[in-house]
Coordinates of C-alpha atoms in Angstrom, one line a residue:
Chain A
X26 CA 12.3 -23.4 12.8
X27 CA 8.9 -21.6 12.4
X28 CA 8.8 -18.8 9.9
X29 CA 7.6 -15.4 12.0
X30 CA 6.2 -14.2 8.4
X31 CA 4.0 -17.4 8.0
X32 CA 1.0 -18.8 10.2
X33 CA -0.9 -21.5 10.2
X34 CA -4.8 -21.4 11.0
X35 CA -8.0 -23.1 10.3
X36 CA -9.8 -22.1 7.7
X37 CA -13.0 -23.8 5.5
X38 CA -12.6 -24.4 2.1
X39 CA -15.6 -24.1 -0.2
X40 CA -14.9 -26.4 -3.3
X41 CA -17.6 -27.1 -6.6
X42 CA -20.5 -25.8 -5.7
X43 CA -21.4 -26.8 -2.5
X44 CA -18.5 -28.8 -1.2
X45 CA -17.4 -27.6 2.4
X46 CA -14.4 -28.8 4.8
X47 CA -12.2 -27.4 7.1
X48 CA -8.9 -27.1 6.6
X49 CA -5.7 -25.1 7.6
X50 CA -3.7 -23.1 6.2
X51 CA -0.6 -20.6 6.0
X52 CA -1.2 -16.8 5.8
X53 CA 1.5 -14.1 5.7
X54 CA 1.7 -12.4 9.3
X55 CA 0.9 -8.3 9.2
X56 CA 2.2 -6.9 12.4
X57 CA 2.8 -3.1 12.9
X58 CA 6.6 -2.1 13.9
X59 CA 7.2 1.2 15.7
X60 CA 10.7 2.8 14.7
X61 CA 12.2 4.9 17.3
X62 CA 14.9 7.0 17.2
X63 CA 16.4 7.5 20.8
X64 CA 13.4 6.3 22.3
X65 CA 11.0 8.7 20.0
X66 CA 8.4 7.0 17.6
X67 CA 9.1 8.2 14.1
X68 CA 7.0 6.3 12.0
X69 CA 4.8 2.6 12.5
X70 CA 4.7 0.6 9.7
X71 CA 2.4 -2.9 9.1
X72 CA 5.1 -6.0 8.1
X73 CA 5.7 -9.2 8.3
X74 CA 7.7 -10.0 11.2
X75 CA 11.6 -10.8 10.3
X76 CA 14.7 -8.9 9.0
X77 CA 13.4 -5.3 11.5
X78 CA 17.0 -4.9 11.5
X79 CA 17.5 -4.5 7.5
X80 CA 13.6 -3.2 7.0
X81 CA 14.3 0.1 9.8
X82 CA 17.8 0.6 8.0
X83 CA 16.8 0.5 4.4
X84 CA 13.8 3.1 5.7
X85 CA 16.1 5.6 7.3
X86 CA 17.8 5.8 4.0
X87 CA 14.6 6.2 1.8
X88 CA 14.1 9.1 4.2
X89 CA 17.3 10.5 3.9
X90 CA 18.4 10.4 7.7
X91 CA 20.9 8.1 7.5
X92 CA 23.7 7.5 4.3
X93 CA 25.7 4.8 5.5
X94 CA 26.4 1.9 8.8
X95 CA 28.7 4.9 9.9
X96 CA 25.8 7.3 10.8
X97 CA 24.4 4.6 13.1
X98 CA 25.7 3.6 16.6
X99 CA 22.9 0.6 17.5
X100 CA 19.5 -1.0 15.7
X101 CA 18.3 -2.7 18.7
X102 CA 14.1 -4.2 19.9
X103 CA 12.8 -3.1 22.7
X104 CA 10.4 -4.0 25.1
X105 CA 9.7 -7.7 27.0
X106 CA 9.3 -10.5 23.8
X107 CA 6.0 -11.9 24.7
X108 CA 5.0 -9.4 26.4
X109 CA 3.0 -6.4 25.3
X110 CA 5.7 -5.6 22.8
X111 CA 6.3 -8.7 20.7
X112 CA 9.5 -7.7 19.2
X113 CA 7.2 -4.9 17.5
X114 CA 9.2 -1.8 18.7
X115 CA 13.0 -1.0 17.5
X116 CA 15.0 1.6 18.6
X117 CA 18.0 3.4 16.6
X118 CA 20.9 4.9 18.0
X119 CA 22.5 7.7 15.5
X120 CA 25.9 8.9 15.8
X121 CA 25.9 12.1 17.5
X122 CA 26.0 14.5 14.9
X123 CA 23.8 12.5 12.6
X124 CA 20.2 14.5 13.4
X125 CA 16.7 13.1 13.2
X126 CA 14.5 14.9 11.3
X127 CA 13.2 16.8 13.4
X128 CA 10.8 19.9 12.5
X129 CA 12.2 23.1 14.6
X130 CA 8.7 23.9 15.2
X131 CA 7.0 21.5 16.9
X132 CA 9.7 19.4 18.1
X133 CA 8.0 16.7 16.0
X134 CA 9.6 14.3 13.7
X135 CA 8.7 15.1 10.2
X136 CA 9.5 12.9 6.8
X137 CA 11.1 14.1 4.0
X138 CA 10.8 17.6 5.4
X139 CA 6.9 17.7 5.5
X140 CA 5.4 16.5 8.9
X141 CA 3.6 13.5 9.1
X142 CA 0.5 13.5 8.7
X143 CA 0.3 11.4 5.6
X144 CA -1.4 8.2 5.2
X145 CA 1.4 6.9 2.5
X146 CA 4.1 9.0 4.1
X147 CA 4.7 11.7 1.1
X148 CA 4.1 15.2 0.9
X149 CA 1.7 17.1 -1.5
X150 CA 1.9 17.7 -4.5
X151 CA 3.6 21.2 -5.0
X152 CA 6.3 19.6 -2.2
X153 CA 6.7 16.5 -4.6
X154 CA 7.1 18.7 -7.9
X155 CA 9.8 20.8 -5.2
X156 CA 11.2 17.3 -4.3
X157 CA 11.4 16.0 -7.8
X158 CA 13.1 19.2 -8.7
X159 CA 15.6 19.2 -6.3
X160 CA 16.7 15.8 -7.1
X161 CA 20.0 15.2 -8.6
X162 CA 20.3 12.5 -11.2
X163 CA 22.0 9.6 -10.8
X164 CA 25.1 9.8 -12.9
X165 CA 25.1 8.3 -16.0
X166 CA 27.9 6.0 -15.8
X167 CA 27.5 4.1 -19.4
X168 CA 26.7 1.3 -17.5
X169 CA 24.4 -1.3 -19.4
X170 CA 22.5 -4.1 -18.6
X171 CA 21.5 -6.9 -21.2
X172 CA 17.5 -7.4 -21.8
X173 CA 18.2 -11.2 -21.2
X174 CA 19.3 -10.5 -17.2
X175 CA 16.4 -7.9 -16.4
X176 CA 14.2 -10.7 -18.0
X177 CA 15.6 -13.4 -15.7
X178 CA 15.7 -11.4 -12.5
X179 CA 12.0 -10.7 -13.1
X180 CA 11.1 -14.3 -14.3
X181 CA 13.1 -15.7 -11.3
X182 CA 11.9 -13.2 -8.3
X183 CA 9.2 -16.1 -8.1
X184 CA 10.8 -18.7 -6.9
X185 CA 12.4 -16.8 -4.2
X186 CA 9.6 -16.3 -2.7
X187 CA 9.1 -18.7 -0.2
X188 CA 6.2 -16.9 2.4
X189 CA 4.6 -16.4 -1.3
X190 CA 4.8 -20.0 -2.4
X191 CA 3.0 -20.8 1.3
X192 CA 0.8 -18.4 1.6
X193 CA -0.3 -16.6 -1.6
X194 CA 0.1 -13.1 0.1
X195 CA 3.0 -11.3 0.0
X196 CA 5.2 -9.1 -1.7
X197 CA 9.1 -9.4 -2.5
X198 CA 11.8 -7.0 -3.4
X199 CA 15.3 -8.7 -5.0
X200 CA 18.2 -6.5 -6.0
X201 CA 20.2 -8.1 -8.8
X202 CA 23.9 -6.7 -10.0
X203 CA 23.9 -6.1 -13.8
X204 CA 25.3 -9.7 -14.4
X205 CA 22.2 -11.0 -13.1
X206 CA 24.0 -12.3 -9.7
X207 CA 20.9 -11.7 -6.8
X208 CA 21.9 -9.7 -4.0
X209 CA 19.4 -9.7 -1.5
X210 CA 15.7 -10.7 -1.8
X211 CA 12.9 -10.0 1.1
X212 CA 9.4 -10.7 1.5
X213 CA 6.6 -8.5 3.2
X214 CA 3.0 -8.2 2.8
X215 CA 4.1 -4.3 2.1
X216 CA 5.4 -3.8 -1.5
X217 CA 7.6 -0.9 0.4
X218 CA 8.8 -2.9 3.4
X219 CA 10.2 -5.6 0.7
X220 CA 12.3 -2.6 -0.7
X221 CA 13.5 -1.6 2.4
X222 CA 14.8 -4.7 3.8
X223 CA 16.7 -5.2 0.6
X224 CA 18.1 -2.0 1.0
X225 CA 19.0 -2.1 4.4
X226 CA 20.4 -5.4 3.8
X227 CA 22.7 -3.5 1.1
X228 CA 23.2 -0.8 4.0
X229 CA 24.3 -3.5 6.2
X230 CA 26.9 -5.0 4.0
X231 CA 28.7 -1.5 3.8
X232 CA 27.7 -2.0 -0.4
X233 CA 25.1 1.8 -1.0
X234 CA 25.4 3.5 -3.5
X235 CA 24.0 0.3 -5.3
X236 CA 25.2 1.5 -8.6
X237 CA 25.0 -1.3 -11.5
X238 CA 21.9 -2.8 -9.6
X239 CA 18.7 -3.5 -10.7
X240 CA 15.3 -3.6 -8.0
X241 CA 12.6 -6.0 -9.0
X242 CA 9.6 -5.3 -7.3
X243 CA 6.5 -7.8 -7.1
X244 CA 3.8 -5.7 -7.4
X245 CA 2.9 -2.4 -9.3
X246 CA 5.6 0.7 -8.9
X247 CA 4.7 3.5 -7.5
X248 CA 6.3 6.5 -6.5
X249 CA 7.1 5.6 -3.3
X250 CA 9.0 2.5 -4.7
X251 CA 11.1 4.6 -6.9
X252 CA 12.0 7.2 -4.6
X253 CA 13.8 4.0 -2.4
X254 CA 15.3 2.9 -5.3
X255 CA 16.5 6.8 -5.8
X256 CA 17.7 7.0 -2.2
X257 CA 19.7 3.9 -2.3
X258 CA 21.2 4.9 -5.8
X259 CA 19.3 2.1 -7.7
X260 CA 19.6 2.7 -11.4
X261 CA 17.3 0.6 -12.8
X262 CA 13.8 -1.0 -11.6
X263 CA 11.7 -3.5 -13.1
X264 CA 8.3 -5.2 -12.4
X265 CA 5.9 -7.6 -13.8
X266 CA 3.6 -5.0 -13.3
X267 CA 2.3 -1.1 -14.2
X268 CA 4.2 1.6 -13.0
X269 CA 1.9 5.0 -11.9
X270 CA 2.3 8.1 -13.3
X271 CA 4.3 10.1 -10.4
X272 CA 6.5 7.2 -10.6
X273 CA 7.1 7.6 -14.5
X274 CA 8.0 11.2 -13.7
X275 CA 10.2 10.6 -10.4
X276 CA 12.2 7.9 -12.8
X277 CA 12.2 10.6 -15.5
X278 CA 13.6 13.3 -13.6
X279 CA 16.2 10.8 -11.1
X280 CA 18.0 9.1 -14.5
X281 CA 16.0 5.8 -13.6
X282 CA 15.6 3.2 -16.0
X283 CA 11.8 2.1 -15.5
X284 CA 10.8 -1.3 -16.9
X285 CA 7.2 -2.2 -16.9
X286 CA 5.1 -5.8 -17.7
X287 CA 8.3 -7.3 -18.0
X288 CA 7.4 -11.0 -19.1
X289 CA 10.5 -13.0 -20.4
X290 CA 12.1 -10.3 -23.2
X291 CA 9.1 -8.5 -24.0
X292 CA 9.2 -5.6 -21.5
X293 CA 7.5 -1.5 -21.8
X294 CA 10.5 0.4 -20.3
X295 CA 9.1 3.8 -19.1
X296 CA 12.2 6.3 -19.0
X297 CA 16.0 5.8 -19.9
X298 CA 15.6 3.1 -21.8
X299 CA 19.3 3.3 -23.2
X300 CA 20.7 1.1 -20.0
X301 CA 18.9 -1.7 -21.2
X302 CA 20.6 -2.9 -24.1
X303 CA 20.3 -5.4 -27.1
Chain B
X160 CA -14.0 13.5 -21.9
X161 CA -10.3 12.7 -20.8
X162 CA -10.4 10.1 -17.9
X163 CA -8.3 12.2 -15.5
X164 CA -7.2 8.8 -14.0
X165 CA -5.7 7.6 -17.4
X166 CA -2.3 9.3 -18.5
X167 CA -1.1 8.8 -22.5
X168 CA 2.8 8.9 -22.7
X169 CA 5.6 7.5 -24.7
X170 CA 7.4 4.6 -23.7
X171 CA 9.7 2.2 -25.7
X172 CA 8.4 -1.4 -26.7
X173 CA 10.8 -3.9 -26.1
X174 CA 9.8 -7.9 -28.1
X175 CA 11.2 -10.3 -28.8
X176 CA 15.0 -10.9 -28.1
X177 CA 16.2 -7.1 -29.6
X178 CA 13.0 -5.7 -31.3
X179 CA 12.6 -1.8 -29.6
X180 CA 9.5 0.3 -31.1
X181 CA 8.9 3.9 -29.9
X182 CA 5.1 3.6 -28.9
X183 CA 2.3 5.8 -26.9
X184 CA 1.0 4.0 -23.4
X185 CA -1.6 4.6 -21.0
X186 CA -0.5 4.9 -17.3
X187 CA -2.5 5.4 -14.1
X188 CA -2.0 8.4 -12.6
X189 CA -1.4 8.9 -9.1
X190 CA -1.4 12.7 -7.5
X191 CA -1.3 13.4 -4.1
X192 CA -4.4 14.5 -2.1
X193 CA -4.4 16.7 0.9
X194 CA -7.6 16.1 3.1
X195 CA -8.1 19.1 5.6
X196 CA -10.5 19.8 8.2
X197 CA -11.5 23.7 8.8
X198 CA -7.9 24.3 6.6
X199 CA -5.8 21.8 9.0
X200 CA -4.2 19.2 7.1
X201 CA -5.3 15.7 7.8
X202 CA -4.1 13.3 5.8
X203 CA -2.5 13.0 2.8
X204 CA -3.1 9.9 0.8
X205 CA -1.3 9.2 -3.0
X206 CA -4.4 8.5 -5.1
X207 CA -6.0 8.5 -8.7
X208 CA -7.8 11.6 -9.1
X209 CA -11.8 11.6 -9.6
X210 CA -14.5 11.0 -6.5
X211 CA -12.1 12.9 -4.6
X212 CA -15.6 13.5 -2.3
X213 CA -16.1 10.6 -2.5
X214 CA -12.6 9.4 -0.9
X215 CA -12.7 12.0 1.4
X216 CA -16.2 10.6 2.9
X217 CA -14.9 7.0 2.9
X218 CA -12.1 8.1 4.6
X219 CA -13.6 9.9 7.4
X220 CA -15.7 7.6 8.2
X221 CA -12.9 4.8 8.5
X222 CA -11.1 7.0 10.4
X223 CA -14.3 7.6 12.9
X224 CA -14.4 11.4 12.6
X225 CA -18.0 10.9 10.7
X226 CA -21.3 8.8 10.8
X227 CA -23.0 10.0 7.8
X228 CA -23.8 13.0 5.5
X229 CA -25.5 14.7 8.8
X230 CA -21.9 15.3 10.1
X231 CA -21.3 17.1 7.0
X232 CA -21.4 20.6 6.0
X233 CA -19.4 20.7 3.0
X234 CA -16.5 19.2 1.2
X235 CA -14.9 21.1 -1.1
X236 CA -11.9 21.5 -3.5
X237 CA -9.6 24.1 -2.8
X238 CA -7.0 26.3 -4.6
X239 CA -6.9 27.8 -8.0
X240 CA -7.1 24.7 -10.5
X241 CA -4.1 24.6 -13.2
X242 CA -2.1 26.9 -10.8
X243 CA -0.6 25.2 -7.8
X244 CA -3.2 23.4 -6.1
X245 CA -4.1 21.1 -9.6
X246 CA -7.2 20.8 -7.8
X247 CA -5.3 17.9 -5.0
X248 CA -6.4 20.0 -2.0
X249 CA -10.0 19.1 -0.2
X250 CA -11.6 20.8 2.2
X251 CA -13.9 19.6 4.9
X252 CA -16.6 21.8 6.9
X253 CA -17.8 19.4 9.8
X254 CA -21.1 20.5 11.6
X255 CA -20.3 22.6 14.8
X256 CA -20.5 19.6 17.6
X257 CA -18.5 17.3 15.4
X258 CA -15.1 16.7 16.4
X259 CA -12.0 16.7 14.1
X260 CA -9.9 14.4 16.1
X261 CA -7.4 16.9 17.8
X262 CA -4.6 15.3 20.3
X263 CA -5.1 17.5 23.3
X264 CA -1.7 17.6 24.5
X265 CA 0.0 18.5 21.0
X266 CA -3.1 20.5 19.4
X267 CA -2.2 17.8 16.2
X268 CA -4.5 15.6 14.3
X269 CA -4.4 12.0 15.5
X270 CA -5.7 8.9 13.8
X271 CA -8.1 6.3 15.4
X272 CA -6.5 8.1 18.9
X273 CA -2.9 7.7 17.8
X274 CA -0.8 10.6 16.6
X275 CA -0.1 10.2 13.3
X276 CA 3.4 9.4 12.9
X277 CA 2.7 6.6 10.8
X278 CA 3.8 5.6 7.4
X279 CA 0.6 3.3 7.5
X280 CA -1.8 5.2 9.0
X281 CA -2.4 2.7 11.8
X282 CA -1.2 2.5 15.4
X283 CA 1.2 0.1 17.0
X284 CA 0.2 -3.7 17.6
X285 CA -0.4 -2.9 21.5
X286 CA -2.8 -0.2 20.3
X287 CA -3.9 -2.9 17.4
X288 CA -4.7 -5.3 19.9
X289 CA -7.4 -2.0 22.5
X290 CA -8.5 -1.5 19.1
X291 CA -10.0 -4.7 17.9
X292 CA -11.0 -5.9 21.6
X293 CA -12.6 -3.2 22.3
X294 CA -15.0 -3.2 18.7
X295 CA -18.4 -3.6 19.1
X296 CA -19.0 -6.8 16.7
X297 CA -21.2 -6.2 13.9
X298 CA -24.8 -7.6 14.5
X299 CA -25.5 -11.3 13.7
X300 CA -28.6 -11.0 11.4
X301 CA -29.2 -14.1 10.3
X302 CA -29.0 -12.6 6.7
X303 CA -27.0 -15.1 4.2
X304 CA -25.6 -14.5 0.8
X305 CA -25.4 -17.1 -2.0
X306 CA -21.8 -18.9 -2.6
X307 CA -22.6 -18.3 -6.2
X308 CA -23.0 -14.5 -5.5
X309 CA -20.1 -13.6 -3.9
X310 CA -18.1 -16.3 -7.1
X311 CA -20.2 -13.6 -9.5
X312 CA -19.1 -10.4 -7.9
X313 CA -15.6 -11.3 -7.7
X314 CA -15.4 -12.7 -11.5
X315 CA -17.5 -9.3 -12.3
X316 CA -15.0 -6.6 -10.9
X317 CA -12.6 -7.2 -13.6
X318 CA -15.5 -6.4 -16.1
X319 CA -16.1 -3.0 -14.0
X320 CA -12.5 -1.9 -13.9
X321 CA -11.9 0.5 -17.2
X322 CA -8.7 2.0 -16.1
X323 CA -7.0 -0.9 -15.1
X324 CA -8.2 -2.1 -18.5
X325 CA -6.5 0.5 -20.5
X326 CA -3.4 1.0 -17.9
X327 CA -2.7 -2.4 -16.3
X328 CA -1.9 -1.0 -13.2
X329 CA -4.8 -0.2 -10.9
X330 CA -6.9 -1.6 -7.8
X331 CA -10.6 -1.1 -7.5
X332 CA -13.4 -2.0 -5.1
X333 CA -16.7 -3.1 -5.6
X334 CA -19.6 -2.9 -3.0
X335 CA -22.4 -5.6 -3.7
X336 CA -25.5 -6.3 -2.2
X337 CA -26.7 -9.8 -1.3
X338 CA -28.9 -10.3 -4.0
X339 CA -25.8 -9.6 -6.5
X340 CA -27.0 -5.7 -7.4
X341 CA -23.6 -4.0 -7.7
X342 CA -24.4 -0.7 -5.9
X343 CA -20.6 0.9 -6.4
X344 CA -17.4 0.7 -7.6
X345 CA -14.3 2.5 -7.8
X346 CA -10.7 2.4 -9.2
X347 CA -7.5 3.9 -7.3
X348 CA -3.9 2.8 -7.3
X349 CA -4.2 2.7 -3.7
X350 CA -6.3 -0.4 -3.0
X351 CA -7.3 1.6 0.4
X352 CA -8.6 4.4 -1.5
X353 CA -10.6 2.8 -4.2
X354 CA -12.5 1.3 -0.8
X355 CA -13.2 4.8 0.8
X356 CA -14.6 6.3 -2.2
X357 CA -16.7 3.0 -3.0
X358 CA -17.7 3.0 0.6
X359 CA -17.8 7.3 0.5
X360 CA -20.4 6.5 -2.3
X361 CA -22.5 5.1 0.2
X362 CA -22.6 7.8 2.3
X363 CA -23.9 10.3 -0.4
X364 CA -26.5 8.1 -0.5
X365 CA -27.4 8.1 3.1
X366 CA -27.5 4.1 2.4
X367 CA -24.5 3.5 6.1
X368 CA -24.1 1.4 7.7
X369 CA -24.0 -1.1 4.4
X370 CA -25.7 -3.8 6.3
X371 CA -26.4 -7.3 3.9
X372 CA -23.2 -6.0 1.3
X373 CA -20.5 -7.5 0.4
X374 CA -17.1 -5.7 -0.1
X375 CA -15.0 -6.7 -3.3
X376 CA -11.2 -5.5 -3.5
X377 CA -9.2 -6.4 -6.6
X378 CA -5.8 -7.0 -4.1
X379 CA -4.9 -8.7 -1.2
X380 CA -7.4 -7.9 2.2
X381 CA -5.4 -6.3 5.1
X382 CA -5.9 -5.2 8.2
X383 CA -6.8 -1.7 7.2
X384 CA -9.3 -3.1 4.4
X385 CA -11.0 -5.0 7.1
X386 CA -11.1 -1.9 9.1
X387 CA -12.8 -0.2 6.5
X388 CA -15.5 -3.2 6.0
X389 CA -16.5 -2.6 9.7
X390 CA -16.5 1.1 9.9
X391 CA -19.3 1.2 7.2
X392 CA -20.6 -2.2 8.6
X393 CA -20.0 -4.5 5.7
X394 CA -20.6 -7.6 6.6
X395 CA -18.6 -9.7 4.0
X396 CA -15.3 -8.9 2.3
X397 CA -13.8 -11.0 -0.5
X398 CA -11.2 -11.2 -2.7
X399 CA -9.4 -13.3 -5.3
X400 CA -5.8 -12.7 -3.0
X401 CA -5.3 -13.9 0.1
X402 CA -5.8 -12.1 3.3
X403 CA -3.1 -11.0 5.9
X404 CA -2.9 -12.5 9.4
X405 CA -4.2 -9.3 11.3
X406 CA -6.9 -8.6 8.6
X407 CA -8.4 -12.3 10.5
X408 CA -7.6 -11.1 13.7
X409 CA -10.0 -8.2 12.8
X410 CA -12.6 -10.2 11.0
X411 CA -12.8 -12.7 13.3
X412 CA -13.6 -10.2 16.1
X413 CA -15.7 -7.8 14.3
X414 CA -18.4 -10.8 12.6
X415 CA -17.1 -9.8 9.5
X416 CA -17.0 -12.9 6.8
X417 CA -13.6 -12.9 5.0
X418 CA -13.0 -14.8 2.1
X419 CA -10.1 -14.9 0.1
X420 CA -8.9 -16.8 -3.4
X421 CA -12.6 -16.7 -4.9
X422 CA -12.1 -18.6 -8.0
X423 CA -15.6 -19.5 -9.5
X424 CA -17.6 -21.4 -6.5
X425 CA -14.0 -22.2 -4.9
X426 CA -12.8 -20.1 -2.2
X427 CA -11.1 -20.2 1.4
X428 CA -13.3 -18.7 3.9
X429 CA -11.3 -17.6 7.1
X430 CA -14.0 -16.2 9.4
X431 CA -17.6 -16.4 9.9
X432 CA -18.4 -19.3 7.0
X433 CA -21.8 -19.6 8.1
X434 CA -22.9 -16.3 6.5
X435 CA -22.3 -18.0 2.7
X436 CA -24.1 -20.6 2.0
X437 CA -24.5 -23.8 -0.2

């Protein structure tokens, strides 16, 4: 079976310095998805086609609209395949009860309690400083998790990567239990659409709060990638990469552990560094 | 003068297999930015702080809303700095006869004709799909650039990137002419924005449409960085990652040469090979 997040075109290699030759080869496929809520857009995203289900599931609890399978009555594409929708739109059913965030306004969906008209999908400043006051830490269970396994999940994201090892372009999210056992891992060309397909995979499985879970990401982390792993009760996240600023103080202020340039044991962790022991 | 992209905080060392050391660390910071229009919010994008003008001109012009300085009256920061604002407001006086793009129906801001209810900033693939048949192809001049060039301006950008140097963890963008004269560059943790102010840059300078430059971006090229190229009429976009499947789509519509895994004189070209040559 053909992978939807891989596709194969034609492409000329230049080699030395003035070699030439056509070729093909795979790239990572960037479609947009529309995410409706009872038929009303609520936010596009770019991704690699595969896993809509667990990506729009693992979004709805990043923005807070949805805790659990039991505030969801149907995840379902819409539209003709093939036709002008291409499996690109996806509409979600909430249990009545369960309400959309909808601003009492305009009658407009907003995110987050700020209405959309964001680029990255976060509010402004003084609303982030409001939202990272508001939050409430993650309990701190005494839960620990040994440098060794943060340093294998990191080291072994990698080879679970297959769109990656094909393509060269694309992001992953894994979530790992504290023993080091993997849980789910996605791919998307979107560092955030990797992190909510493993979350919505979690979602799926009936297993949020992840407690005693670590996220690797692939790329940098950023705020936004921190505020999933907050909504889905994450504890700890890790990367090969830098984390930003805003994310440094999100992690602060949620009781995340944040774990930086992790390469084998040597690793800068960022904020509650106690969880990571020996 | 403190770099108000660069932030010094403490973070825990962790070598070896249990060596911890308490130690200071530079991090990229990332604030939010509000763009408005006549005190209407139209974006908000997560950036690094500095060229915020600069961003903001880059930005409007992707988005279509301006041509060049003449559309301009003023940009300027708003709110009281070191109070609430933290100087992450910007505010944008279009000449009278410009139009902010205002939905008629809702009285909102839209984006490149779509409400924005995005988490990307782009519209759906049906909308993808007017968008890039409808572009007007840039111009086929007949104007080359060197192999060895575009190999030297891709090697160079790590040389040019000073807070990814100290933090680790930050994109930047390069625009280069065809002769190899580096005429901007820019850092931001968004890889979007370090384009917009590099190509914002250009639009101080009254030097759009950037005819015979190249475009450098330190990440992977997707379809929104390839949107970018063509709003300010770059003709060539490189990178050392590999492009997305829709960032071709665009390219290969728009005559825009896309190159990706520049390595020295190796690359993979994916559109428009003719306009590198030897």
């Amino acid at each position: 079976m053909v992978d939807p997040g891989i596709r194969s075109i034609e492409v000329e290699r230049l080699r030395g310095e003035s070699e030439r030759a056509s070729e093909r080869d795979d790239v990572a496929v960037e479609e947009p998805l529309e995410i409706r809520i009872a038929g009303e857009t609520l936010a596009i995203t770019m991704r690699t086609p595969g896993h809509d289900r667990e990506l729009v599931l693992g979004f709805l609890v990043a923005e807070g609209v949805i805790a659990s399978m039991a505030d969801v009555l149907g995840v379902t594409h819409c539209g003709r395949v093939g036709a002008e929708a291409r499996g690109n739109t996806i509409d979600v059913t909430l249990v009545a009860g369960v309400k959309p965030p909808i601003d009492p306004e305009t009658g407009l969906f907003t995110r987050r309690g700020t209405l959309t008209t964001s680029a990255c999908g976060v509010c402004g400043r003084r609303s982030i400083d409001d939202l990272i006051e508001r939050i409430e830490p993650l309990a701190s269970t005494g839960h620990r998790i040994a440098r060794s396994i943060v340093a294998a999940a990191v080291r072994g994201l990698r080879s679970r990567q297959p769109i990656f090892g094909q393509t060269g372009g694309c992001h992953a999210a894994s979530i790992v239990d504290f023993r080091g056992q993997v849980v789910a891992t996605y791919e998307d060309v979107g560092r955030h659409n990797a992190v909510d397909k493993a979350v919505g995979s979690r979602v799926q499985a009936g297993e949020l709060p992840c407690s005693d879970n670590l996220l690797v990401v692939s790329g940098r982390s950023s705020f936004e990638i921190v505020q999933k792993a907050f909504s889905a009760g994450i504890p700890v996240v890790a990367s090969v990469s830098a984390p930003s600023s805003l994310a440094i103080d999100l992690a602060h202020r949620a009781n995340i552990t944040l774990a930086g340039f992790v390469r084998d044991e040597a690793m800068t962790v960022y904020t509650s560094p106690e969880r990571i022991v020996s």
